[in-house]
Tab-separated table of C-alpha atoms and ligand atoms in Angstrom:
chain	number	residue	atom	x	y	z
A	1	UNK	CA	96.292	-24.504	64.055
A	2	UNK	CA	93.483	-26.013	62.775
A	3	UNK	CA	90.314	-25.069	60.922
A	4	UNK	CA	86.911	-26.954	60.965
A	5	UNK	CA	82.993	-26.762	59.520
A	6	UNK	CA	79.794	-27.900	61.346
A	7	UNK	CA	78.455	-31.506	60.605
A	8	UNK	CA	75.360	-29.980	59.965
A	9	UNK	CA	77.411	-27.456	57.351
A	10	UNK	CA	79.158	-30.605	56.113
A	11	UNK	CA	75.806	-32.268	55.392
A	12	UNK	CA	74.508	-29.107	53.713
A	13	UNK	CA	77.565	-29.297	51.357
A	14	UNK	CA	77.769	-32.661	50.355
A	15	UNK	CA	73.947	-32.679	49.508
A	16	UNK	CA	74.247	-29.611	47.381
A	17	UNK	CA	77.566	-31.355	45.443
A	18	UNK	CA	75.173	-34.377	45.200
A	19	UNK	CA	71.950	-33.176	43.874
A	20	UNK	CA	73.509	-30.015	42.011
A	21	UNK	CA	76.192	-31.804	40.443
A	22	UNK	CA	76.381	-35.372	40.903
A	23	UNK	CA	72.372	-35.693	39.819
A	24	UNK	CA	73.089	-34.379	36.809
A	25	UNK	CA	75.542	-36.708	35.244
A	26	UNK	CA	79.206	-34.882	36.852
A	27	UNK	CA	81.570	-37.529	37.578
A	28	UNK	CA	83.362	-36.559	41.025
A	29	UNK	CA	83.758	-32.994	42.496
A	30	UNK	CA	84.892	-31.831	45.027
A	31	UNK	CA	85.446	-29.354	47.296
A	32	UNK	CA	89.100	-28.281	48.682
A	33	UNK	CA	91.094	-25.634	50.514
A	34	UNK	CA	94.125	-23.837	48.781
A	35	UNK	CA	96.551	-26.106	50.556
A	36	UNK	CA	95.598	-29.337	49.349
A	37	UNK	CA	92.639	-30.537	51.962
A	38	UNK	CA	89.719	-31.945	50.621
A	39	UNK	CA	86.373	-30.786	52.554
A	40	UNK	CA	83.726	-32.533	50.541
A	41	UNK	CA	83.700	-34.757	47.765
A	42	UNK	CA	81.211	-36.382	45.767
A	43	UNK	CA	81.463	-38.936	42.786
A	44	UNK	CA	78.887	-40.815	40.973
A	45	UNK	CA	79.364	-44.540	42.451
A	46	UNK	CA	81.476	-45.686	39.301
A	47	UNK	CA	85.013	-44.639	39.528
A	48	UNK	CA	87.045	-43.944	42.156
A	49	UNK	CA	89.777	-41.907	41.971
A	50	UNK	CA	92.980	-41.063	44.507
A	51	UNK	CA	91.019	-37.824	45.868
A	52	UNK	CA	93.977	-36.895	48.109
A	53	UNK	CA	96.715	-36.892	45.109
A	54	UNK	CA	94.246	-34.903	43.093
A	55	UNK	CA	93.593	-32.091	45.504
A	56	UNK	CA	97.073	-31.797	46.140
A	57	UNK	CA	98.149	-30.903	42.667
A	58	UNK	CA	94.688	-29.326	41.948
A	59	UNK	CA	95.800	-27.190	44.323
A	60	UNK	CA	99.082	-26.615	43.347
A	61	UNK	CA	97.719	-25.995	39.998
A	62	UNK	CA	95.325	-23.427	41.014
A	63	UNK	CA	98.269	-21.788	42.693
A	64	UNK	CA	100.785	-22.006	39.818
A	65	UNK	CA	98.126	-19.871	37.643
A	66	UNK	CA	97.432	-17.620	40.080
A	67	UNK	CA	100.801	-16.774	40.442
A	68	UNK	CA	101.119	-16.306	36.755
A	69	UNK	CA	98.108	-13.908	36.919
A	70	UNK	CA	99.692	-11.917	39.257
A	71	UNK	CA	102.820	-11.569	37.413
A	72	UNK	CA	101.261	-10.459	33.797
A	73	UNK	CA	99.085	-7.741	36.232
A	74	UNK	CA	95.440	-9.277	36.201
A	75	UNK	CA	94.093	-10.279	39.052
A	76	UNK	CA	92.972	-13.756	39.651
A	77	UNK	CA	91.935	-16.472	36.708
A	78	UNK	CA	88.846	-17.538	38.776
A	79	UNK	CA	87.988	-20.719	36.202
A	80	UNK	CA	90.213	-22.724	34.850
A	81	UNK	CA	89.251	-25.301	32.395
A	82	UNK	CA	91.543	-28.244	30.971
A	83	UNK	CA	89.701	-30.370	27.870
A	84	UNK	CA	90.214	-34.067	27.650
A	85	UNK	CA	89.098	-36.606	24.931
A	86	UNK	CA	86.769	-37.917	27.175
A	87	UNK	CA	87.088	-36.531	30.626
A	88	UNK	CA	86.757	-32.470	31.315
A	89	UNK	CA	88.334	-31.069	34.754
A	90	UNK	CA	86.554	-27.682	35.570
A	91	UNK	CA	88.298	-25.257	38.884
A	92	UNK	CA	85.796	-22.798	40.558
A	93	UNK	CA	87.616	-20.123	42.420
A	94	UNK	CA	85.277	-20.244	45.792
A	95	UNK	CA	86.444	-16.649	48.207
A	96	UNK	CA	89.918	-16.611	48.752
A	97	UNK	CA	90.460	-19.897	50.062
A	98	UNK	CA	88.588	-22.684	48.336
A	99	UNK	CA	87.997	-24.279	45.100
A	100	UNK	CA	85.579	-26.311	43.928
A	101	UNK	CA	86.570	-28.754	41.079
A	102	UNK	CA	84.392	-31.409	39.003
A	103	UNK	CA	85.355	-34.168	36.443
A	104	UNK	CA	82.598	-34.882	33.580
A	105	UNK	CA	82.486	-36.263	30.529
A	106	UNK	CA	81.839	-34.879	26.961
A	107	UNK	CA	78.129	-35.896	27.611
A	108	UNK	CA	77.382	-32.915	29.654
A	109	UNK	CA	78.223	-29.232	27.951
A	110	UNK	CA	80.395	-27.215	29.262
A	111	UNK	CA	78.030	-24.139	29.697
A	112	UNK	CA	75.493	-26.379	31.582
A	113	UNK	CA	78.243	-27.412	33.330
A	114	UNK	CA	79.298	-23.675	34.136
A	115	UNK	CA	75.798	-22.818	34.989
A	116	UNK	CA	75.311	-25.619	37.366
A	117	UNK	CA	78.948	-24.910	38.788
A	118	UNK	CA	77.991	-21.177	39.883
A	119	UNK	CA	74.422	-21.756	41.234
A	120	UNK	CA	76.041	-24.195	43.213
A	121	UNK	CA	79.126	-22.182	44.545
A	122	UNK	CA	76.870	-19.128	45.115
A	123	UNK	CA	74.795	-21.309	47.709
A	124	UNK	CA	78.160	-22.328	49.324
A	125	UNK	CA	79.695	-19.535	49.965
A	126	UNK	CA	77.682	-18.573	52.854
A	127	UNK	CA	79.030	-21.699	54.374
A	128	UNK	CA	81.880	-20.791	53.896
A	129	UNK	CA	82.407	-17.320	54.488
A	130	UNK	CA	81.735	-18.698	58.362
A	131	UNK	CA	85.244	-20.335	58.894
A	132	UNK	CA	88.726	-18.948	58.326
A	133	UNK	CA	91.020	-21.477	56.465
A	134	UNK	CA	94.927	-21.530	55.674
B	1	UNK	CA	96.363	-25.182	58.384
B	2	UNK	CA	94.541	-28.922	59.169
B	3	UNK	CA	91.047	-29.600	58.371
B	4	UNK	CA	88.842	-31.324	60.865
B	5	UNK	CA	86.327	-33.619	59.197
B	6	UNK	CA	84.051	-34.180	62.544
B	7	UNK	CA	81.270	-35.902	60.115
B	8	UNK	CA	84.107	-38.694	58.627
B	9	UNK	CA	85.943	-38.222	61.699
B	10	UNK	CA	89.037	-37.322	60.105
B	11	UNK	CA	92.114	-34.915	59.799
B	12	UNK	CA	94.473	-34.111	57.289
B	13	UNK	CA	97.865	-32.697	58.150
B	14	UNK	CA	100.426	-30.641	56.179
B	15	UNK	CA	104.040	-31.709	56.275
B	16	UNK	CA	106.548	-30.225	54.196
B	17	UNK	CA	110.077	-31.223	53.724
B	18	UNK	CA	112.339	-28.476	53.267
B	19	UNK	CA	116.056	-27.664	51.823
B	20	UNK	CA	118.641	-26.815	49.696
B	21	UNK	CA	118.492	-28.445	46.487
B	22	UNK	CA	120.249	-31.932	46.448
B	23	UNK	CA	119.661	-32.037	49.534
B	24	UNK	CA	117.571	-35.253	49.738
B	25	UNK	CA	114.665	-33.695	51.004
B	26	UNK	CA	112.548	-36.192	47.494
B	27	UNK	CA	115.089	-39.394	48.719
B	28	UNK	CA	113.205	-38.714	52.581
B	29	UNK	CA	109.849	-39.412	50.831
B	30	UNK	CA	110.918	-42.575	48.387
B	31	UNK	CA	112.220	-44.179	51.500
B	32	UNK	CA	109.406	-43.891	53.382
B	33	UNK	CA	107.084	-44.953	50.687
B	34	UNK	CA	109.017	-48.116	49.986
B	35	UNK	CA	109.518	-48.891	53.629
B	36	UNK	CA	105.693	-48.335	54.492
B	37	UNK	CA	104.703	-49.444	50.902
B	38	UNK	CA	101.555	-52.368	51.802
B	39	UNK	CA	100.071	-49.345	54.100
B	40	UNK	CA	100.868	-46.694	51.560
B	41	UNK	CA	97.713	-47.717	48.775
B	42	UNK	CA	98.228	-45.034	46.017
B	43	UNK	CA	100.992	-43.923	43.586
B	44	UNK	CA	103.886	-41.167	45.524
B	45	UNK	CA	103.181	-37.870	42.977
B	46	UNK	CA	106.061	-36.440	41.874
B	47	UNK	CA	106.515	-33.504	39.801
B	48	UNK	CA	109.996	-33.500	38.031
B	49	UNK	CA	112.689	-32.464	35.263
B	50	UNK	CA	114.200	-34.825	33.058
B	51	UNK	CA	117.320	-34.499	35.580
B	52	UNK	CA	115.444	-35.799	38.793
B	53	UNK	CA	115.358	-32.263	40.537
B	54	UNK	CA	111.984	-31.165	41.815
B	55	UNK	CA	109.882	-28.892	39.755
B	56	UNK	CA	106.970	-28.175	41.956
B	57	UNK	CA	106.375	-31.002	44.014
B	58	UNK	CA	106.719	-34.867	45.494
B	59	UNK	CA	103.642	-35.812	47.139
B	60	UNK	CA	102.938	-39.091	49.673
B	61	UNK	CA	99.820	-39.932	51.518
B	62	UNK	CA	100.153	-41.848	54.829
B	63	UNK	CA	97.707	-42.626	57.176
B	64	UNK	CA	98.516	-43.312	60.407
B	65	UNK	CA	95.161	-44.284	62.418
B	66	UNK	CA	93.544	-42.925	64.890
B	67	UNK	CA	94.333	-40.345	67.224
B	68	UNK	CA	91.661	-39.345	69.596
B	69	UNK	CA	88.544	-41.086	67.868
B	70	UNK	CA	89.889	-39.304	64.587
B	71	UNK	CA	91.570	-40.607	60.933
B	72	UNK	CA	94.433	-38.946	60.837
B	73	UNK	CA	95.587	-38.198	57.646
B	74	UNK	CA	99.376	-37.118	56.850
B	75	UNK	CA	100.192	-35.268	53.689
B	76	UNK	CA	103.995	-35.621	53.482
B	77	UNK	CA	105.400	-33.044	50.653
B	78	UNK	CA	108.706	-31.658	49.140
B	79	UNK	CA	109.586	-28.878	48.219
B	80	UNK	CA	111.990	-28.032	44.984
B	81	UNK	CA	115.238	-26.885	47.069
B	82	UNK	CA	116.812	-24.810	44.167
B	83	UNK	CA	117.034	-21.271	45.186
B	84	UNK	CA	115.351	-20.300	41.621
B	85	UNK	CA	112.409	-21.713	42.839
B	86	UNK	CA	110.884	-19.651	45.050
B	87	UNK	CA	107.488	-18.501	43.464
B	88	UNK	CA	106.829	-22.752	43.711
B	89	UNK	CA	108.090	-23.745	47.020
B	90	UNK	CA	105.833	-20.736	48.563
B	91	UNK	CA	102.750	-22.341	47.127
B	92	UNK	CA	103.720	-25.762	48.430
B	93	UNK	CA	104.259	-23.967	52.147
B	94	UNK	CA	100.178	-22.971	52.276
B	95	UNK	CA	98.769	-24.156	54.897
B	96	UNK	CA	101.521	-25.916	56.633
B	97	UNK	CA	101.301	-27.697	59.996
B	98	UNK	CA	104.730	-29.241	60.400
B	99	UNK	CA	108.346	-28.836	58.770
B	100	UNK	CA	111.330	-31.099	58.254
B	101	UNK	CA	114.106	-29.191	57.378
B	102	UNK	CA	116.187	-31.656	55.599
B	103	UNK	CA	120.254	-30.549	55.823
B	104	UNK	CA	123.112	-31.572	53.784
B	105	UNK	CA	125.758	-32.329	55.733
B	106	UNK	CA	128.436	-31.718	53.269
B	107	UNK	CA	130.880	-29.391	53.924
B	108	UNK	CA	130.728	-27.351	51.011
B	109	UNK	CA	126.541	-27.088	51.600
B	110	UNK	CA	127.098	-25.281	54.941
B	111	UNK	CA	126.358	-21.936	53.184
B	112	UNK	CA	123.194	-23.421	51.086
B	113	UNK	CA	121.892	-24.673	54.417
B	114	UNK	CA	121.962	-21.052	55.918
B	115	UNK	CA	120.263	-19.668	53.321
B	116	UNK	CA	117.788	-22.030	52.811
B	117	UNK	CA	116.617	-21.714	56.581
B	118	UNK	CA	116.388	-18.138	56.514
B	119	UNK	CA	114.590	-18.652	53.361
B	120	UNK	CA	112.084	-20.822	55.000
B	121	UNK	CA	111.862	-18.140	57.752
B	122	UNK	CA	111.395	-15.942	55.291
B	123	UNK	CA	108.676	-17.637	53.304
B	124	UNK	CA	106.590	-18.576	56.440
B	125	UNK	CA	106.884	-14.755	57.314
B	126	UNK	CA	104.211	-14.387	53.808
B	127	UNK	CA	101.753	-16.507	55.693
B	128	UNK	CA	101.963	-14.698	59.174
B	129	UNK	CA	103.574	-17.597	60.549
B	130	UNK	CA	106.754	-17.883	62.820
B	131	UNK	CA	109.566	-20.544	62.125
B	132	UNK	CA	110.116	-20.406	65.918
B	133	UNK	CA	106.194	-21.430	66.634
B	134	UNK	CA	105.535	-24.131	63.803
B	135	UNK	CA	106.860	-27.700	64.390
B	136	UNK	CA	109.800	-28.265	63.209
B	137	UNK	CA	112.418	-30.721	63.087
B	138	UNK	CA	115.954	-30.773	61.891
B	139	UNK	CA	117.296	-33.708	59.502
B	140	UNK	CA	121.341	-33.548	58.701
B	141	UNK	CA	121.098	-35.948	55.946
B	142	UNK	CA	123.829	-37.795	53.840
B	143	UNK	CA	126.055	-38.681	57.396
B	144	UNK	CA	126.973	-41.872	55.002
B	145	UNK	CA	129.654	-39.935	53.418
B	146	UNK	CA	131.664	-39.794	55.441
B	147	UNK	CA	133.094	-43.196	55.559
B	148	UNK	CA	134.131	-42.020	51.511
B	149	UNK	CA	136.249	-39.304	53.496
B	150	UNK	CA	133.972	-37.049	51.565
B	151	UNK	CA	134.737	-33.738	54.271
B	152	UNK	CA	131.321	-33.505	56.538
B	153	UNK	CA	130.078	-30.680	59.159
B	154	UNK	CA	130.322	-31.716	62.158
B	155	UNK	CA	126.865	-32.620	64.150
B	156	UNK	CA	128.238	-29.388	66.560
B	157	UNK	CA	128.833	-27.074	63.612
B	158	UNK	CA	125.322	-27.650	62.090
B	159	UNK	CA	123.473	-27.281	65.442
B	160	UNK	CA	125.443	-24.092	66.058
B	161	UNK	CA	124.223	-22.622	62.251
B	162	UNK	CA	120.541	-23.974	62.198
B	163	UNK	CA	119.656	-24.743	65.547
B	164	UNK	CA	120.935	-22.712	68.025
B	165	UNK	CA	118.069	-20.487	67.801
B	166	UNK	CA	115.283	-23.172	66.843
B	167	UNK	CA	116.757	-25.159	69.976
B	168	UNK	CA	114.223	-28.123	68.376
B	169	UNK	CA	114.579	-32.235	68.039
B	170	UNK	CA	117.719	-32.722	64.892
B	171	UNK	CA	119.155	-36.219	63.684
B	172	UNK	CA	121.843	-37.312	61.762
B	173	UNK	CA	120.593	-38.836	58.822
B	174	UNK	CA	121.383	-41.172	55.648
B	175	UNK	CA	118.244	-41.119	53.601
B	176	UNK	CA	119.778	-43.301	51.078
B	177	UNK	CA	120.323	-45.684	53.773
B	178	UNK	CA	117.178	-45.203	55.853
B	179	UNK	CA	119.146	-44.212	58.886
B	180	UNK	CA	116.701	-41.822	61.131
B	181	UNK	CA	114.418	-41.227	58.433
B	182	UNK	CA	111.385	-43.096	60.194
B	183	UNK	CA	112.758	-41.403	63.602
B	184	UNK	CA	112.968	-37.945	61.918
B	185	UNK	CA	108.940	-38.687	60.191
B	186	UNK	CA	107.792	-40.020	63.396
B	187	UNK	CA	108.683	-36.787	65.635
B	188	UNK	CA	107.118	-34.251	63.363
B	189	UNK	CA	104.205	-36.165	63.266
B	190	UNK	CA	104.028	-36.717	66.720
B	191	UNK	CA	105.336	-32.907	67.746
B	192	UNK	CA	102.379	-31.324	65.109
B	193	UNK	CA	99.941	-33.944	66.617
B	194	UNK	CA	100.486	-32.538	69.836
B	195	UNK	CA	99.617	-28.865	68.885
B	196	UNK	CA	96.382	-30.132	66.608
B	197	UNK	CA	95.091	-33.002	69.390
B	198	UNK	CA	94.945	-29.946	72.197
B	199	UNK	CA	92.263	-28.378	69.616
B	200	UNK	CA	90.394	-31.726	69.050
B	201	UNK	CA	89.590	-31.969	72.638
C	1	GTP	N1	125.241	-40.282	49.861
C	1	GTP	C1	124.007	-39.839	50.002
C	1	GTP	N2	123.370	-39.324	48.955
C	1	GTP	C2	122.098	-38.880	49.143
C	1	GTP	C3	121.455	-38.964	50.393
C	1	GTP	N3	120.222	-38.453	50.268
C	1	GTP	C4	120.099	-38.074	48.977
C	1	GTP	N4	121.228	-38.348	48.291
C	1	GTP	C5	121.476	-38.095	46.868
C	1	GTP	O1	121.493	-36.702	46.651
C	1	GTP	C6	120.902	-36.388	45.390
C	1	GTP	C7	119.751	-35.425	45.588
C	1	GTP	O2	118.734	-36.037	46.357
C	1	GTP	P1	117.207	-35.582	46.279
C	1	GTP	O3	116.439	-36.382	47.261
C	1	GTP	O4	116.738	-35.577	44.881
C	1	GTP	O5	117.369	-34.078	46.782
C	1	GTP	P2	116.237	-32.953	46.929
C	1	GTP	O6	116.456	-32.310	48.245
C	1	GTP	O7	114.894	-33.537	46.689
C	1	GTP	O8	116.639	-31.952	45.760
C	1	GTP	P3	115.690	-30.859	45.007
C	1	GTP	O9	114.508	-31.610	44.533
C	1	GTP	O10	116.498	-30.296	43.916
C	1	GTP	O11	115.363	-29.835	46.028
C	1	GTP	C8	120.449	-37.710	44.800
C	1	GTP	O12	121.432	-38.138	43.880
C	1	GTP	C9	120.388	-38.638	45.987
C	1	GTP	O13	120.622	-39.968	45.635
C	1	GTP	C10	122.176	-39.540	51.490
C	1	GTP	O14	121.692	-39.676	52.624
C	1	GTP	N5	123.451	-39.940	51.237
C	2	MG	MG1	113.428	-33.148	45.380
């Protein structure tokens, strides 16, 4: 089985990650399934990090939590948010399936951050809501 | 489930290695990073106790060209084989595409073996998936023993308990050695190739 989105959907992503996100001084996000496949990713130009190992145990991650959720009877954590001396990592629940995730620095605050992150996922998710995944 | 990337081109696979604990299911992976290590560019990820068992996790990338105009993208993963486990090795089964289902040949793991396929069955079952539809292929690892008269199943005795229903491709393996680990890699990939490349036409 396989799953798949629209170039034209893909484009529409990957610009909204760029000028949303990216434009305003995020590091790298990007934009994965629940088992570990990246859909979209975006990244300033500067570093470059091993995308592939990161979704997998963002992922996994995302997973372990929700699990725990479930297990001490609430429903979902939809954010998660781990603090860094310098780097921030910030999960977006997207739907069932996805997640969106962005690295930034200390220079941008986290509720600009969180504002930024939920305009953005609220104009993906009728993108989304389109395909079926895992 | 694998995601097609028409815009890069590009599809990423799911394979997950799967087993009784100790069963080498983590040794399949370092063998195949070492042996493919100038292709293989980042770091294996593994997620561990102090005492080398899994705890979540071993994770390789390997890329292994193009198939049909597209990257293909293989994401080879373990899961922890210790029956305590569960909640974990569920997570790591989302959105499968392909399973090795790494046996220990030892004769005292014939019962762990059992159980761990019927817990795969089981687990696969959660995500409305069949063991008898998925790819699969069956590894009897640690066939090396034998020559330390350690007391193996035979290669009849472990078709008979894991594959006499699955009736699907099985090797005898050392993956301390390397023997048939390439061979057991190389038909999963190419048996869950076949059922994603009939959707990429
Ligand atoms: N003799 C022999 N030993 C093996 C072989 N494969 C693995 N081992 C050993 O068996 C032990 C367990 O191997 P792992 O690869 O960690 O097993 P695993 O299936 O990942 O175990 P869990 O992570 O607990 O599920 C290690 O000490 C390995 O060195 C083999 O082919 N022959
Ligand atoms: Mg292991």
């Amino acid at each position: 089985m396989t799953y798949t989105l629209g170039q034209k959907q893909l484009d529409n992503i990957e610009d909204l990650l760029q000028k949303d996100l990216i434009d305003i001084g995020v590091r790298c996000v990007f934009l994965i399934d629940m088992a570990g496949n990246i859909i979209a990713n975006r990244d300033n130009g500067k570093i470059k990090h091993d995308v592939y190992s990161l979704a997998a145990l963002a992922a996994g991650n995302f997973g372990a939590v929700s699990a725990m959720a479930k297990i001490i009877g609430e429903g979902e954590f939809s954010l998660l948010f781990h603090k860094g001396k310098k780097e921030n990592i910030h999960f977006n629940k997207i739907l069932t399936e996805f997640l969106l995730i962005t690295i930034f620095s200390n220079e941008i605050s986290l509720g600009f951050l969180r504002l930024k992150v939920t305009e953005t996922v609220d104009k993906i998710k009728k993108t989304l809501e389109s395909i079926h995944a895992p | 489930m694998a995601f097609v990337n028409p815009k890069r081109k590009e599809v990423q696979v799911k394979i997950v290695y799967y087993g009784p604990g100790r069963g080498g299911k983590t040794t399949n992976l370092e063998y195949v990073y070492q042996k493919f290590n100038e292709r293989i560019k980042t770091e294996m990820v593994t997620i561990k106790t102090h005492g080398d068992r899994t705890l979540f996790f071993d994770f390789l990338p390997f890329d292994i060209g193009k198939v049909n105009g597209y990257d293909v993208k293989i994401q080879l993963y373990t899961v922890p084989g210790q029956v305590k486990y569960n909640a974990t090795r569920r997570l790591v089964l989302r959105g499968v595409d392909g399973i090795v289902f790494v046996a220990d040949s030892m004769s005292v793991r014939r019962e762990k073996n059992i159980i761990s396929l019927k817990n795969l069955q089981e687990n696969l079952a959660n995500y409305k998936k069949s063991i008898f539809k998925i790819p699969i292929v069956l590894q009897y690892n640690k066939s090396d023993l034998d020559e330390q008269g350690i007391p193996l199943l035979t290669f009849e005795t472990l078709e008979k308990d894991l594959n006499s229903k699955l009736k699907t491709p099985s090797f005898k393996a050392s993956a301390i050695e390397g023997t048939n680990v390439v061979q057991t890699m190389k038909k999963i990939i190419s048996l869950t190739m076949a059922s994603i490349v009939k959707e990429l036409r």
